[in-house]
Amino acid sequence: MEILMSITVGVLFMVGTYMILTKSLLRVIIGLILLSHGAHLLLLTMAGLQRGTPPLLSLGSEAYADPLPQALILTAIVISFGVTSFLLVLAYRTYKEHKTDDLDQLRGSADE
């Protein structure tokens, strides 16, 4: 299962990097979203995909699941949601002001 997750992480990083290098501002934001999802899956995969019971003291089990990776990923999801919403609002305001989302046109000239 770790091999499949590693391939998925690699594909998400590859597509996210490709989309960041495009000229459209919206595609750059989608690329950042894909990179953050790849990072979440990478954290989960590197923690080890294992089965076990919840770490409760009343249960007498031999294997327990580690709750720390899930807590880190949940925090990262909330942070990436906030960053994504900020970037979408920023892209909307940029499009509204300049009437384009092409990064070459938004770059400006050398005398500015």
PDB file of N, CA, C and O in Angstrom, residues 12-13 16 20 29-43 73 76-77 79-81 83-84:
ATOM      1  N   LEU A  12       1.148  13.708  -7.734  1.00  0.00           N
ATOM      2  CA  LEU A  12       0.627  14.996  -7.263  1.00  0.00           C
ATOM      3  C   LEU A  12       1.710  16.070  -7.272  1.00  0.00           C
ATOM      4  O   LEU A  12       1.456  17.217  -7.675  1.00  0.00           O
ATOM      5  N   PHE A  13       2.916  15.729  -6.849  1.00  0.00           N
ATOM      6  CA  PHE A  13       4.012  16.699  -6.891  1.00  0.00           C
ATOM      7  C   PHE A  13       4.362  17.069  -8.326  1.00  0.00           C
ATOM      8  O   PHE A  13       4.632  18.236  -8.624  1.00  0.00           O
ATOM      9  N   GLY A  16       1.489  19.219  -9.746  1.00  0.00           N
ATOM     10  CA  GLY A  16       1.501  20.507  -9.050  1.00  0.00           C
ATOM     11  C   GLY A  16       2.643  21.397  -9.494  1.00  0.00           C
ATOM     12  O   GLY A  16       2.458  22.604  -9.713  1.00  0.00           O
ATOM     13  N   ILE A  20       2.325  25.018 -11.476  1.00  0.00           N
ATOM     14  CA  ILE A  20       2.906  26.240 -10.925  1.00  0.00           C
ATOM     15  C   ILE A  20       3.716  26.977 -11.989  1.00  0.00           C
ATOM     16  O   ILE A  20       3.783  28.205 -11.993  1.00  0.00           O
ATOM     17  N   ILE A  29      -2.507  28.595  -8.552  1.00  0.00           N
ATOM     18  CA  ILE A  29      -3.191  28.309  -7.282  1.00  0.00           C
ATOM     19  C   ILE A  29      -3.599  26.845  -7.216  1.00  0.00           C
ATOM     20  O   ILE A  29      -3.431  26.191  -6.175  1.00  0.00           O
ATOM     21  N   ILE A  30      -4.098  26.292  -8.309  1.00  0.00           N
ATOM     22  CA  ILE A  30      -4.456  24.867  -8.335  1.00  0.00           C
ATOM     23  C   ILE A  30      -3.206  24.009  -8.137  1.00  0.00           C
ATOM     24  O   ILE A  30      -3.248  22.974  -7.456  1.00  0.00           O
ATOM     25  N   GLY A  31      -2.079  24.429  -8.720  1.00  0.00           N
ATOM     26  CA  GLY A  31      -0.828  23.710  -8.510  1.00  0.00           C
ATOM     27  C   GLY A  31      -0.396  23.722  -7.051  1.00  0.00           C
ATOM     28  O   GLY A  31       0.088  22.714  -6.528  1.00  0.00           O
ATOM     29  N   LEU A  32      -0.579  24.842  -6.374  1.00  0.00           N
ATOM     30  CA  LEU A  32      -0.254  24.909  -4.946  1.00  0.00           C
ATOM     31  C   LEU A  32      -1.174  24.016  -4.122  1.00  0.00           C
ATOM     32  O   LEU A  32      -0.744  23.403  -3.140  1.00  0.00           O
ATOM     33  N   ILE A  33      -2.435  23.924  -4.524  1.00  0.00           N
ATOM     34  CA  ILE A  33      -3.373  23.026  -3.839  1.00  0.00           C
ATOM     35  C   ILE A  33      -2.928  21.582  -4.001  1.00  0.00           C
ATOM     36  O   ILE A  33      -2.930  20.796  -3.039  1.00  0.00           O
ATOM     37  N   LEU A  34      -2.528  21.213  -5.223  1.00  0.00           N
ATOM     38  CA  LEU A  34      -2.076  19.846  -5.460  1.00  0.00           C
ATOM     39  C   LEU A  34      -0.793  19.539  -4.686  1.00  0.00           C
ATOM     40  O   LEU A  34      -0.626  18.432  -4.162  1.00  0.00           O
ATOM     41  N   LEU A  35       0.106  20.515  -4.597  1.00  0.00           N
ATOM     42  CA  LEU A  35       1.320  20.302  -3.805  1.00  0.00           C
ATOM     43  C   LEU A  35       1.010  20.109  -2.325  1.00  0.00           C
ATOM     44  O   LEU A  35       1.634  19.278  -1.656  1.00  0.00           O
ATOM     45  N   SER A  36       0.058  20.854  -1.815  1.00  0.00           N
ATOM     46  CA  SER A  36      -0.290  20.685  -0.398  1.00  0.00           C
ATOM     47  C   SER A  36      -0.949  19.339  -0.145  1.00  0.00           C
ATOM     48  O   SER A  36      -0.675  18.691   0.872  1.00  0.00           O
ATOM     49  N   HIS A  37      -1.788  18.887  -1.071  1.00  0.00           N
ATOM     50  CA  HIS A  37      -2.381  17.556  -0.908  1.00  0.00           C
ATOM     51  C   HIS A  37      -1.318  16.469  -0.998  1.00  0.00           C
ATOM     52  O   HIS A  37      -1.373  15.472  -0.264  1.00  0.00           O
ATOM     53  N   GLY A  38      -0.336  16.667  -1.875  1.00  0.00           N
ATOM     54  CA  GLY A  38       0.770  15.714  -1.946  1.00  0.00           C
ATOM     55  C   GLY A  38       1.568  15.679  -0.649  1.00  0.00           C
ATOM     56  O   GLY A  38       1.998  14.614  -0.202  1.00  0.00           O
ATOM     57  N   ALA A  39       1.766  16.844  -0.040  1.00  0.00           N
ATOM     58  CA  ALA A  39       2.485  16.896   1.241  1.00  0.00           C
ATOM     59  C   ALA A  39       1.698  16.198   2.343  1.00  0.00           C
ATOM     60  O   ALA A  39       2.280  15.522   3.208  1.00  0.00           O
ATOM     61  N   HIS A  40       0.379  16.331   2.330  1.00  0.00           N
ATOM     62  CA  HIS A  40      -0.446  15.650   3.339  1.00  0.00           C
ATOM     63  C   HIS A  40      -0.322  14.132   3.184  1.00  0.00           C
ATOM     64  O   HIS A  40      -0.156  13.412   4.178  1.00  0.00           O
ATOM     65  N   LEU A  41      -0.417  13.657   1.944  1.00  0.00           N
ATOM     66  CA  LEU A  41      -0.282  12.224   1.722  1.00  0.00           C
ATOM     67  C   LEU A  41       1.123  11.733   2.044  1.00  0.00           C
ATOM     68  O   LEU A  41       1.301  10.610   2.516  1.00  0.00           O
ATOM     69  N   LEU A  42       2.132  12.574   1.810  1.00  0.00           N
ATOM     70  CA  LEU A  42       3.505  12.199   2.141  1.00  0.00           C
ATOM     71  C   LEU A  42       3.678  12.053   3.652  1.00  0.00           C
ATOM     72  O   LEU A  42       4.318  11.111   4.117  1.00  0.00           O
ATOM     73  N   LEU A  43       3.104  12.966   4.422  1.00  0.00           N
ATOM     74  CA  LEU A  43       3.167  12.844   5.889  1.00  0.00           C
ATOM     75  C   LEU A  43       2.496  11.569   6.364  1.00  0.00           C
ATOM     76  O   LEU A  43       3.012  10.871   7.243  1.00  0.00           O
ATOM     77  N   ILE A  73      -1.598  16.193  10.101  1.00  0.00           N
ATOM     78  CA  ILE A  73      -2.227  16.359   8.790  1.00  0.00           C
ATOM     79  C   ILE A  73      -3.486  17.208   8.910  1.00  0.00           C
ATOM     80  O   ILE A  73      -3.763  18.046   8.048  1.00  0.00           O
ATOM     81  N   ALA A  76      -2.361  20.704   9.083  1.00  0.00           N
ATOM     82  CA  ALA A  76      -1.874  21.147   7.772  1.00  0.00           C
ATOM     83  C   ALA A  76      -3.028  21.382   6.804  1.00  0.00           C
ATOM     84  O   ALA A  76      -2.967  22.302   5.980  1.00  0.00           O
ATOM     85  N   ILE A  77      -4.085  20.593   6.885  1.00  0.00           N
ATOM     86  CA  ILE A  77      -5.250  20.790   6.023  1.00  0.00           C
ATOM     87  C   ILE A  77      -5.922  22.120   6.328  1.00  0.00           C
ATOM     88  O   ILE A  77      -6.305  22.866   5.422  1.00  0.00           O
ATOM     89  N   ILE A  79      -4.537  24.791   7.692  1.00  0.00           N
ATOM     90  CA  ILE A  79      -3.656  25.871   7.258  1.00  0.00           C
ATOM     91  C   ILE A  79      -3.692  26.029   5.744  1.00  0.00           C
ATOM     92  O   ILE A  79      -3.778  27.148   5.216  1.00  0.00           O
ATOM     93  N   SER A  80      -3.667  24.917   5.006  1.00  0.00           N
ATOM     94  CA  SER A  80      -3.690  25.016   3.542  1.00  0.00           C
ATOM     95  C   SER A  80      -5.042  25.529   3.044  1.00  0.00           C
ATOM     96  O   SER A  80      -5.102  26.215   2.015  1.00  0.00           O
ATOM     97  N   PHE A  81      -6.120  25.236   3.762  1.00  0.00           N
ATOM     98  CA  PHE A  81      -7.417  25.795   3.391  1.00  0.00           C
ATOM     99  C   PHE A  81      -7.424  27.311   3.549  1.00  0.00           C
ATOM    100  O   PHE A  81      -7.928  28.034   2.687  1.00  0.00           O
ATOM    101  N   VAL A  83      -4.764  29.324   3.462  1.00  0.00           N
ATOM    102  CA  VAL A  83      -3.880  29.896   2.439  1.00  0.00           C
ATOM    103  C   VAL A  83      -4.551  29.872   1.078  1.00  0.00           C
ATOM    104  O   VAL A  83      -4.467  30.830   0.303  1.00  0.00           O
ATOM    105  N   THR A  84      -5.254  28.782   0.769  1.00  0.00           N
ATOM    106  CA  THR A  84      -5.949  28.672  -0.520  1.00  0.00           C
ATOM    107  C   THR A  84      -7.048  29.716  -0.645  1.00  0.00           C
ATOM    108  O   THR A  84      -7.189  30.353  -1.701  1.00  0.00           O
TER     109      THR A  84
END
